Amino acid sequence: EIAKKINEEAKMEAEIKQNLENFNNLISQGDQSLKEKNYKFAMDKYISAQQLNPEDVTVKQKINLA
């Protein structure tokens, strides 16, 4: 029972870490696209990032800029 609980927590932590990594990668891709004036691609990346972390204020600001 305890081992199962520990395993579940480890899975959740790994998933959170992966989501954060994906979020940061999407933001970076969006930022780079914005610099290159590729506004559609930037917006797509920011919206994808927002789906991973809807409460993030920074991504909301970036969407408004793109």
PDB file of C-alpha atoms in Angstrom:
ATOM      1  CA  GLU A   1       0.000   0.000   0.000  1.00  0.00           C
ATOM      2  CA  ILE A   2       2.737   2.468   0.945  1.00  0.00           C
ATOM      3  CA  ALA A   3       4.862   1.491  -2.063  1.00  0.00           C
ATOM      4  CA  LYS A   4       1.854   2.027  -4.324  1.00  0.00           C
ATOM      5  CA  LYS A   5       1.275   5.476  -2.835  1.00  0.00           C
ATOM      6  CA  ILE A   6       4.941   6.412  -3.288  1.00  0.00           C
ATOM      7  CA  ASN A   7       4.839   5.208  -6.888  1.00  0.00           C
ATOM      8  CA  GLU A   8       1.721   7.291  -7.593  1.00  0.00           C
ATOM      9  CA  GLU A   9       3.353  10.393  -6.098  1.00  0.00           C
ATOM     10  CA  ALA A  10       6.496   9.838  -8.168  1.00  0.00           C
ATOM     11  CA  LYS A  11       4.361   9.566 -11.320  1.00  0.00           C
ATOM     12  CA  MET A  12       2.545  12.793 -10.460  1.00  0.00           C
ATOM     13  CA  GLU A  13       5.818  14.620  -9.804  1.00  0.00           C
ATOM     14  CA  ALA A  14       7.238  13.408 -13.122  1.00  0.00           C
ATOM     15  CA  GLU A  15       4.098  14.554 -14.926  1.00  0.00           C
ATOM     16  CA  ILE A  16       4.238  17.996 -13.300  1.00  0.00           C
ATOM     17  CA  LYS A  17       7.923  18.307 -14.203  1.00  0.00           C
ATOM     18  CA  GLN A  18       7.201  17.290 -17.815  1.00  0.00           C
ATOM     19  CA  ASN A  19       4.325  19.772 -18.082  1.00  0.00           C
ATOM     20  CA  LEU A  20       6.537  22.568 -16.765  1.00  0.00           C
ATOM     21  CA  GLU A  21       9.264  21.639 -19.230  1.00  0.00           C
ATOM     22  CA  ASN A  22       6.748  21.599 -22.094  1.00  0.00           C
ATOM     23  CA  PHE A  23       5.320  24.929 -20.928  1.00  0.00           C
ATOM     24  CA  ASN A  24       8.755  26.560 -20.842  1.00  0.00           C
ATOM     25  CA  ASN A  25       9.652  25.164 -24.279  1.00  0.00           C
ATOM     26  CA  LEU A  26       6.413  26.506 -25.774  1.00  0.00           C
ATOM     27  CA  ILE A  27       7.061  29.948 -24.268  1.00  0.00           C
ATOM     28  CA  SER A  28      10.616  29.955 -25.638  1.00  0.00           C
ATOM     29  CA  GLN A  29       9.389  28.966 -29.103  1.00  0.00           C
ATOM     30  CA  GLY A  30       6.723  31.662 -28.942  1.00  0.00           C
ATOM     31  CA  ASP A  31       9.268  34.286 -27.873  1.00  0.00           C
ATOM     32  CA  GLN A  32      11.604  33.344 -30.704  1.00  0.00           C
ATOM     33  CA  SER A  33       8.757  33.457 -33.221  1.00  0.00           C
ATOM     34  CA  LEU A  34       7.719  36.869 -31.941  1.00  0.00           C
ATOM     35  CA  LYS A  35      11.270  38.160 -32.467  1.00  0.00           C
ATOM     36  CA  GLU A  36      11.114  36.820 -36.016  1.00  0.00           C
ATOM     37  CA  LYS A  37       7.741  38.577 -36.516  1.00  0.00           C
ATOM     38  CA  ASN A  38       6.042  35.219 -37.036  1.00  0.00           C
ATOM     39  CA  TYR A  39       3.004  36.290 -35.022  1.00  0.00           C
ATOM     40  CA  LYS A  40       0.704  33.392 -35.937  1.00  0.00           C
ATOM     41  CA  PHE A  41       3.230  30.766 -34.826  1.00  0.00           C
ATOM     42  CA  ALA A  42       3.980  32.746 -31.656  1.00  0.00           C
ATOM     43  CA  MET A  43       0.283  32.930 -30.826  1.00  0.00           C
ATOM     44  CA  ASP A  44      -0.139  29.192 -31.411  1.00  0.00           C
ATOM     45  CA  LYS A  45       2.742  28.432 -29.029  1.00  0.00           C
ATOM     46  CA  TYR A  46       1.467  30.816 -26.349  1.00  0.00           C
ATOM     47  CA  ILE A  47      -2.042  29.362 -26.554  1.00  0.00           C
ATOM     48  CA  SER A  48      -0.634  25.838 -26.233  1.00  0.00           C
ATOM     49  CA  ALA A  49       1.361  26.966 -23.200  1.00  0.00           C
ATOM     50  CA  GLN A  50      -1.741  28.539 -21.708  1.00  0.00           C
ATOM     51  CA  GLN A  51      -3.582  25.224 -22.024  1.00  0.00           C
ATOM     52  CA  LEU A  52      -0.877  23.626 -19.867  1.00  0.00           C
ATOM     53  CA  ASN A  53      -0.955  26.432 -17.282  1.00  0.00           C
ATOM     54  CA  PRO A  54      -4.140  28.519 -17.611  1.00  0.00           C
ATOM     55  CA  GLU A  55      -3.428  30.620 -14.518  1.00  0.00           C
ATOM     56  CA  ASP A  56      -0.024  31.902 -15.667  1.00  0.00           C
ATOM     57  CA  VAL A  57      -0.142  35.700 -15.897  1.00  0.00           C
ATOM     58  CA  THR A  58       2.967  35.981 -18.065  1.00  0.00           C
ATOM     59  CA  VAL A  59       1.534  33.813 -20.838  1.00  0.00           C
ATOM     60  CA  LYS A  60      -1.642  35.937 -20.824  1.00  0.00           C
ATOM     61  CA  GLN A  61       0.503  39.047 -21.311  1.00  0.00           C
ATOM     62  CA  LYS A  62       2.442  37.401 -24.130  1.00  0.00           C
ATOM     63  CA  ILE A  63      -0.801  36.482 -25.897  1.00  0.00           C
ATOM     64  CA  ASN A  64      -1.839  40.124 -25.735  1.00  0.00           C
ATOM     65  CA  LEU A  65       1.501  41.161 -27.289  1.00  0.00           C
ATOM     66  CA  ALA A  66       1.342  38.646 -30.142  1.00  0.00           C
TER      67      ALA A  66
END
